[in-house]
Short mmCIF file of C-alpha atoms in Angstrom, two decimals:
data_model
loop_
_atom_site.label_atom_id
_atom_site.label_comp_id
_atom_site.label_asym_id
_atom_site.label_seq_id
_atom_site.Cartn_x
_atom_site.Cartn_y
_atom_site.Cartn_z
CA UNK A 1 87.01 96.48 97.09
CA UNK A 2 89.90 98.15 97.28
CA UNK A 3 92.01 98.85 93.81
CA UNK A 4 94.95 100.23 92.38
CA UNK A 5 95.68 101.72 88.91
CA UNK A 6 98.73 100.98 87.42
CA UNK A 7 99.68 103.73 84.29
CA UNK A 8 100.47 102.26 80.90
CA UNK A 9 104.35 102.25 80.05
CA UNK A 10 105.01 100.83 83.61
CA UNK A 11 107.62 97.99 83.34
CA UNK A 12 106.51 94.13 82.99
CA UNK A 13 108.27 93.07 86.20
CA UNK A 14 106.41 95.99 88.30
CA UNK A 15 103.29 95.53 86.76
CA UNK A 16 103.51 91.95 87.67
CA UNK A 17 105.13 92.64 91.28
CA UNK A 18 102.31 94.84 91.95
CA UNK A 19 99.38 92.29 91.04
CA UNK A 20 100.82 89.20 92.85
CA UNK A 21 101.44 91.36 96.41
CA UNK A 22 98.40 93.28 96.13
CA UNK A 23 95.58 91.90 98.01
CA UNK A 24 92.55 93.52 95.63
CA UNK A 25 92.16 94.65 92.48
CA UNK A 26 94.77 96.23 90.02
CA UNK A 27 94.08 97.35 86.40
CA UNK A 28 96.33 99.53 83.88
CA UNK A 29 94.99 102.99 83.32
CA UNK A 30 95.67 105.94 81.27
CA UNK A 31 95.46 110.06 81.36
CA UNK A 32 92.17 109.30 79.86
CA UNK A 33 90.64 107.52 82.39
CA UNK A 34 88.18 109.37 84.68
CA UNK A 35 87.60 106.83 87.45
CA UNK A 36 87.82 107.18 90.80
CA UNK A 37 87.90 105.18 93.87
CA UNK A 38 91.75 104.07 93.44
CA UNK A 39 93.91 103.91 96.58
CA UNK A 40 96.72 104.97 94.30
CA UNK A 41 98.09 105.01 90.84
CA UNK A 42 101.34 103.74 90.03
CA UNK A 43 103.72 105.33 87.44
CA UNK A 44 107.31 105.37 86.71
CA UNK A 45 108.85 108.74 85.87
CA UNK A 46 106.69 110.77 84.01
CA UNK A 47 104.49 108.67 82.63
CA UNK A 48 100.96 109.91 82.19
CA UNK A 49 98.21 109.45 84.84
CA UNK A 50 94.48 110.11 85.12
CA UNK A 51 93.99 113.52 87.13
CA UNK A 52 92.22 113.56 90.58
CA UNK A 53 93.78 110.52 92.09
CA UNK A 54 96.33 109.90 94.57
CA UNK A 55 99.89 108.89 92.47
CA UNK A 56 102.62 107.15 93.52
CA UNK A 57 105.78 106.89 91.22
CA UNK A 58 109.13 105.28 90.85
CA UNK A 59 111.62 107.91 90.12
CA UNK A 60 114.84 106.98 88.10
CA UNK A 61 116.56 109.84 86.97
CA UNK A 62 117.06 113.40 88.31
CA UNK A 63 115.43 115.13 85.09
CA UNK A 64 111.87 113.93 86.41
CA UNK A 65 109.72 116.81 86.58
CA UNK A 66 106.83 115.03 88.53
CA UNK A 67 106.02 116.31 91.70
CA UNK A 68 105.23 112.75 93.16
CA UNK A 69 108.59 111.29 94.06
CA UNK A 70 107.32 108.29 96.31
CA UNK A 71 110.27 105.77 95.67
CA UNK A 72 113.68 106.66 94.07
CA UNK A 73 115.82 104.04 92.42
CA UNK A 74 118.77 105.45 94.18
CA UNK A 75 120.28 107.56 97.41
CA UNK A 76 120.89 110.72 95.66
CA UNK A 77 117.51 111.10 94.97
CA UNK A 78 116.76 111.64 98.30
CA UNK A 79 117.19 115.16 98.76
CA UNK A 80 115.17 115.75 95.54
CA UNK A 81 112.58 113.83 96.49
CA UNK A 82 112.17 115.56 100.03
CA UNK A 83 112.47 119.18 98.31
CA UNK A 84 109.43 118.38 95.71
CA UNK A 85 107.47 117.37 98.89
CA UNK A 86 107.51 113.47 99.63
CA UNK A 87 107.54 113.39 103.64
CA UNK A 88 108.57 109.65 103.33
CA UNK A 89 110.67 109.00 100.13
CA UNK A 90 111.96 105.13 100.26
CA UNK A 91 114.96 104.13 98.30
CA UNK A 92 114.81 100.58 96.03
CA UNK A 93 117.30 99.94 93.74
CA UNK A 94 116.62 99.80 90.16
CA UNK A 95 116.27 96.29 89.09
CA UNK A 96 117.96 95.63 85.89
CA UNK A 97 117.93 92.56 84.02
CA UNK A 98 121.63 90.20 84.32
CA UNK A 99 123.26 88.71 81.69
CA UNK A 100 126.22 86.36 81.97
CA UNK A 101 129.34 87.35 80.13
CA UNK A 102 130.60 84.09 78.49
CA UNK A 103 134.34 85.48 78.71
CA UNK A 104 136.19 88.70 79.32
CA UNK A 105 136.99 89.06 75.61
CA UNK A 106 139.79 91.53 74.90
CA UNK A 107 141.36 94.23 76.92
CA UNK A 108 139.17 97.23 75.58
CA UNK A 109 137.44 99.58 77.81
CA UNK A 110 134.17 101.63 76.98
CA UNK A 111 134.34 105.48 78.12
CA UNK A 112 130.57 106.36 78.29
CA UNK A 113 129.91 109.79 77.14
CA UNK A 114 130.75 112.82 79.67
CA UNK A 115 132.69 115.80 80.52
CA UNK A 116 136.21 113.99 80.74
CA UNK A 117 135.37 111.12 78.34
CA UNK A 118 138.10 112.79 75.85
CA UNK A 119 140.87 113.29 78.48
CA UNK A 120 140.41 109.72 79.61
CA UNK A 121 140.49 108.10 76.19
CA UNK A 122 143.41 109.90 75.39
CA UNK A 123 145.17 108.71 78.63
CA UNK A 124 144.20 105.26 77.93
CA UNK A 125 145.79 105.46 74.65
CA UNK A 126 148.96 106.81 76.13
CA UNK A 127 149.16 103.85 78.00
CA UNK A 128 148.69 101.69 75.16
CA UNK A 129 145.24 100.43 76.30
CA UNK A 130 142.39 100.40 73.10
CA UNK A 131 139.38 102.23 74.11
CA UNK A 132 136.16 103.48 72.78
CA UNK A 133 133.67 106.63 74.04
CA UNK A 134 130.21 105.58 73.56
CA UNK A 135 127.05 106.66 75.36
CA UNK A 136 126.20 102.92 75.88
CA UNK A 137 128.67 100.03 76.81
CA UNK A 138 128.67 97.29 74.70
CA UNK A 139 131.34 94.00 73.85
CA UNK A 140 133.93 95.03 76.17
CA UNK A 141 135.87 94.29 79.18
CA UNK A 142 135.96 97.31 81.57
CA UNK A 143 133.63 100.55 81.20
CA UNK A 144 134.38 103.97 82.63
CA UNK A 145 131.77 106.63 83.69
CA UNK A 146 133.83 109.72 82.33
CA UNK A 147 130.81 112.55 84.32
CA UNK A 148 132.05 114.53 87.50
CA UNK A 149 128.96 114.69 88.11
CA UNK A 150 125.29 113.31 87.64
CA UNK A 151 125.19 110.69 84.40
CA UNK A 152 122.45 108.22 85.15
CA UNK A 153 122.17 104.87 87.00
CA UNK A 154 121.56 103.45 83.88
CA UNK A 155 124.63 103.70 82.40
CA UNK A 156 126.79 101.54 84.82
CA UNK A 157 124.06 99.44 86.00
CA UNK A 158 123.71 97.41 82.55
CA UNK A 159 127.44 96.76 81.75
CA UNK A 160 127.56 95.91 85.64
CA UNK A 161 124.37 93.38 85.18
CA UNK A 162 126.76 91.71 82.37
CA UNK A 163 129.64 91.00 84.58
CA UNK A 164 131.31 94.37 83.40
CA UNK A 165 133.01 95.94 86.10
CA UNK A 166 132.92 99.76 86.03
CA UNK A 167 135.15 102.68 87.37
CA UNK A 168 133.80 106.05 88.39
CA UNK A 169 134.45 108.92 89.48
CA UNK A 170 133.90 109.63 93.34
CA UNK A 171 132.67 113.03 92.31
CA UNK A 172 129.55 111.66 90.49
CA UNK A 173 126.67 110.36 93.41
CA UNK A 174 125.31 107.92 90.23
CA UNK A 175 128.52 106.08 90.55
CA UNK A 176 129.21 105.93 94.58
CA UNK A 177 125.37 105.15 94.73
CA UNK A 178 126.37 101.99 92.82
CA UNK A 179 129.89 101.02 92.86
CA UNK A 180 131.75 100.05 95.98
CA UNK A 181 135.51 100.69 95.65
CA UNK A 182 137.34 97.83 95.66
CA UNK A 183 134.18 95.53 96.05
CA UNK A 184 132.30 95.66 93.22
CA UNK A 185 134.24 98.15 91.34
CA UNK A 186 136.48 101.38 91.55
CA UNK A 187 136.25 104.84 92.39
CA UNK A 188 138.83 107.42 91.41
CA UNK A 189 139.10 111.33 92.04
CA UNK A 190 140.89 112.35 88.75
CA UNK A 191 141.10 111.87 84.98
CA UNK A 192 145.12 110.52 86.19
CA UNK A 193 144.00 108.24 88.84
CA UNK A 194 140.98 106.55 86.52
CA UNK A 195 143.22 105.65 83.67
CA UNK A 196 146.02 104.56 86.45
CA UNK A 197 143.12 101.81 88.05
CA UNK A 198 141.59 101.43 84.67
CA UNK A 199 145.33 100.12 83.48
CA UNK A 200 146.16 98.40 86.63
CA UNK A 201 142.73 96.26 86.35
CA UNK A 202 142.96 94.71 83.22
CA UNK A 203 146.59 93.62 83.59
CA UNK A 204 145.39 91.66 86.58
CA UNK A 205 142.94 89.05 84.75
CA UNK A 206 141.95 87.38 88.35
CA UNK A 207 140.75 91.17 90.01
CA UNK A 208 138.86 91.82 86.93
CA UNK A 209 137.01 88.51 86.82
CA UNK A 210 136.21 89.41 90.80
CA UNK A 211 135.05 92.38 90.52
CA UNK A 212 132.94 91.63 87.19
CA UNK A 213 131.04 88.65 89.35
CA UNK A 214 130.70 91.43 92.36
CA UNK A 215 129.04 93.45 90.38
CA UNK A 216 126.82 91.05 88.90
CA UNK A 217 125.80 90.16 92.33
CA UNK A 218 124.96 93.47 93.54
CA UNK A 219 122.62 94.18 90.88
CA UNK A 220 120.71 91.02 91.59
CA UNK A 221 120.13 92.09 94.52
CA UNK A 222 117.52 94.77 93.31
CA UNK A 223 113.95 93.70 92.09
CA UNK A 224 110.47 94.78 91.15
CA UNK A 225 109.32 93.13 94.25
CA UNK A 226 111.59 95.68 96.39
CA UNK A 227 109.86 98.27 94.23
CA UNK A 228 106.47 97.22 94.53
CA UNK A 229 106.67 96.95 98.08
CA UNK A 230 107.99 100.33 98.31
CA UNK A 231 105.08 101.60 96.58
CA UNK A 232 102.53 99.66 98.74
CA UNK A 233 104.14 100.94 101.77
CA UNK A 234 104.42 104.77 100.76
CA UNK A 235 102.80 106.60 103.90
CA UNK A 236 103.40 104.25 106.94
CA UNK A 237 103.84 105.50 110.15
CA UNK A 238 105.54 104.16 113.50
CA UNK A 239 107.95 100.70 113.58
CA UNK A 240 107.59 97.69 111.50
CA UNK A 241 106.39 94.23 113.87
CA UNK A 242 109.51 92.46 114.73
CA UNK A 243 109.83 89.16 115.40
CA UNK A 244 109.37 88.60 119.24
CA UNK A 245 111.50 85.73 121.38
CA UNK A 246 110.47 84.35 124.56
CA UNK A 247 113.34 83.13 127.02
CA UNK A 248 113.75 79.41 125.63
CA UNK A 249 114.28 80.75 122.19
CA UNK A 250 116.71 83.53 123.29
CA UNK A 251 118.95 80.47 124.82
CA UNK A 252 118.81 78.49 122.10
CA UNK A 253 119.74 81.54 119.74
CA UNK A 254 122.71 82.39 122.04
CA UNK A 255 123.90 78.47 122.20
CA UNK A 256 123.81 78.15 118.62
CA UNK A 257 126.03 81.48 118.17
CA UNK A 258 128.39 79.90 120.67
CA UNK A 259 127.30 82.23 123.48
CA UNK A 260 127.81 79.52 125.91
CA UNK A 261 131.59 80.08 125.75
CA UNK A 262 131.17 83.70 128.12
CA UNK A 263 130.15 81.12 130.64
CA UNK A 264 133.68 80.25 130.65
CA UNK A 265 135.39 83.27 131.12
CA UNK A 266 135.94 83.33 134.69
CA UNK A 267 137.16 79.24 134.53
CA UNK A 268 140.04 78.15 136.34
CA UNK A 269 142.76 75.75 134.41
CA UNK A 270 143.32 72.71 135.87
CA UNK A 271 145.85 69.63 135.06
CA UNK A 272 144.41 66.48 135.02
CA UNK A 273 145.14 63.33 133.25
CA UNK A 274 143.53 64.31 129.77
CA UNK A 275 145.38 67.71 129.94
CA UNK A 276 144.70 71.19 130.51
CA UNK A 277 140.86 71.86 131.19
CA UNK A 278 138.54 74.72 132.28
CA UNK A 279 136.26 74.29 135.07
CA UNK A 280 133.46 76.96 136.38
CA UNK A 281 134.13 78.84 139.63
CA UNK A 282 130.94 78.64 140.33
CA UNK A 283 130.14 74.93 139.70
CA UNK A 284 131.58 71.56 138.85
CA UNK A 285 131.09 71.84 134.92
CA UNK A 286 134.44 71.62 133.43
CA UNK A 287 135.83 71.44 129.52
CA UNK A 288 138.82 69.76 128.39
CA UNK A 289 140.98 71.73 126.11
CA UNK A 290 141.64 69.22 123.63
CA UNK A 291 138.04 69.89 122.68
CA UNK A 292 139.02 73.50 120.99
CA UNK A 293 138.79 71.40 117.68
CA UNK A 294 135.28 69.99 117.78
CA UNK A 295 134.22 73.67 119.34
CA UNK A 296 136.21 74.82 116.19
CA UNK A 297 134.43 73.19 113.75
CA UNK A 298 131.03 73.82 115.33
CA UNK A 299 131.81 77.78 115.03
CA UNK A 300 132.43 77.61 111.46
CA UNK A 301 129.46 75.04 110.39
CA UNK A 302 127.56 77.62 112.35
CA UNK A 303 128.47 80.29 110.19
CA UNK A 304 128.96 79.43 106.85
CA UNK A 305 126.28 76.19 107.04
CA UNK A 306 126.68 73.17 105.05
CA UNK A 307 128.87 72.59 101.96
CA UNK A 308 127.18 73.59 98.51
CA UNK A 309 125.85 70.08 97.12
CA UNK A 310 126.17 72.01 93.55
#
């Protein structure tokens, strides 16, 4: 029977995901194991693994020294994975535990340690904003990654998962891989711009809460199941099998998306007792323009679905 090994120290969530997805035997191994017959041994970063077996690693930071960068946790790690010999590296975002904040608390800012941390903190103080230089964000309203270069994706993903908006520098690939400017956080290109963005955001409580919500929603999209799937798919070639639709299914889907409106693009306007109407040039079918409200409702229902019952 096929089997895979999992190195000791792999996160529990990834162990569970691999065990549930793999159609074979899964067992934990150590570097001292001399067993053979593994399809591969999965590991994270630089965890020790047995020798003489295929290795697939999930790499989460640029400082990893191992050569097997099979799956990486962010896009900016892809070039390094290619440089180290992985022909088809896959990106699977790093999952972090989502913790719901109860409130925004006081208007404080955590400035994560970095090259520009002191300058950013000084600028915030000049604007009357309480700030603290720290290695990890705690209870705060806003977190700023002060590094203009690679700083590690863990630093901002953990606070974002707790609905704490993050501000980063556009030159930092670790920040730009996670933060989408104006959507789930903010990006600036200089110390002055970072300070200005932070000050304006702290004054706008609704926007602060919105960015926090979107930040948490972004992190919720990542899961250990996605990481496990990427590890199991390593080395695939060609295209995945896609759903093939017959003519009837295609027509039904097109009609459901209101594609039937194209039938009337060459129609004629008619005057009748019901008001203006459209008639097809090639047939006798016609539709009263009074029905447009019904069509609008159908379109909206098709786009957004039924109302939330919660």
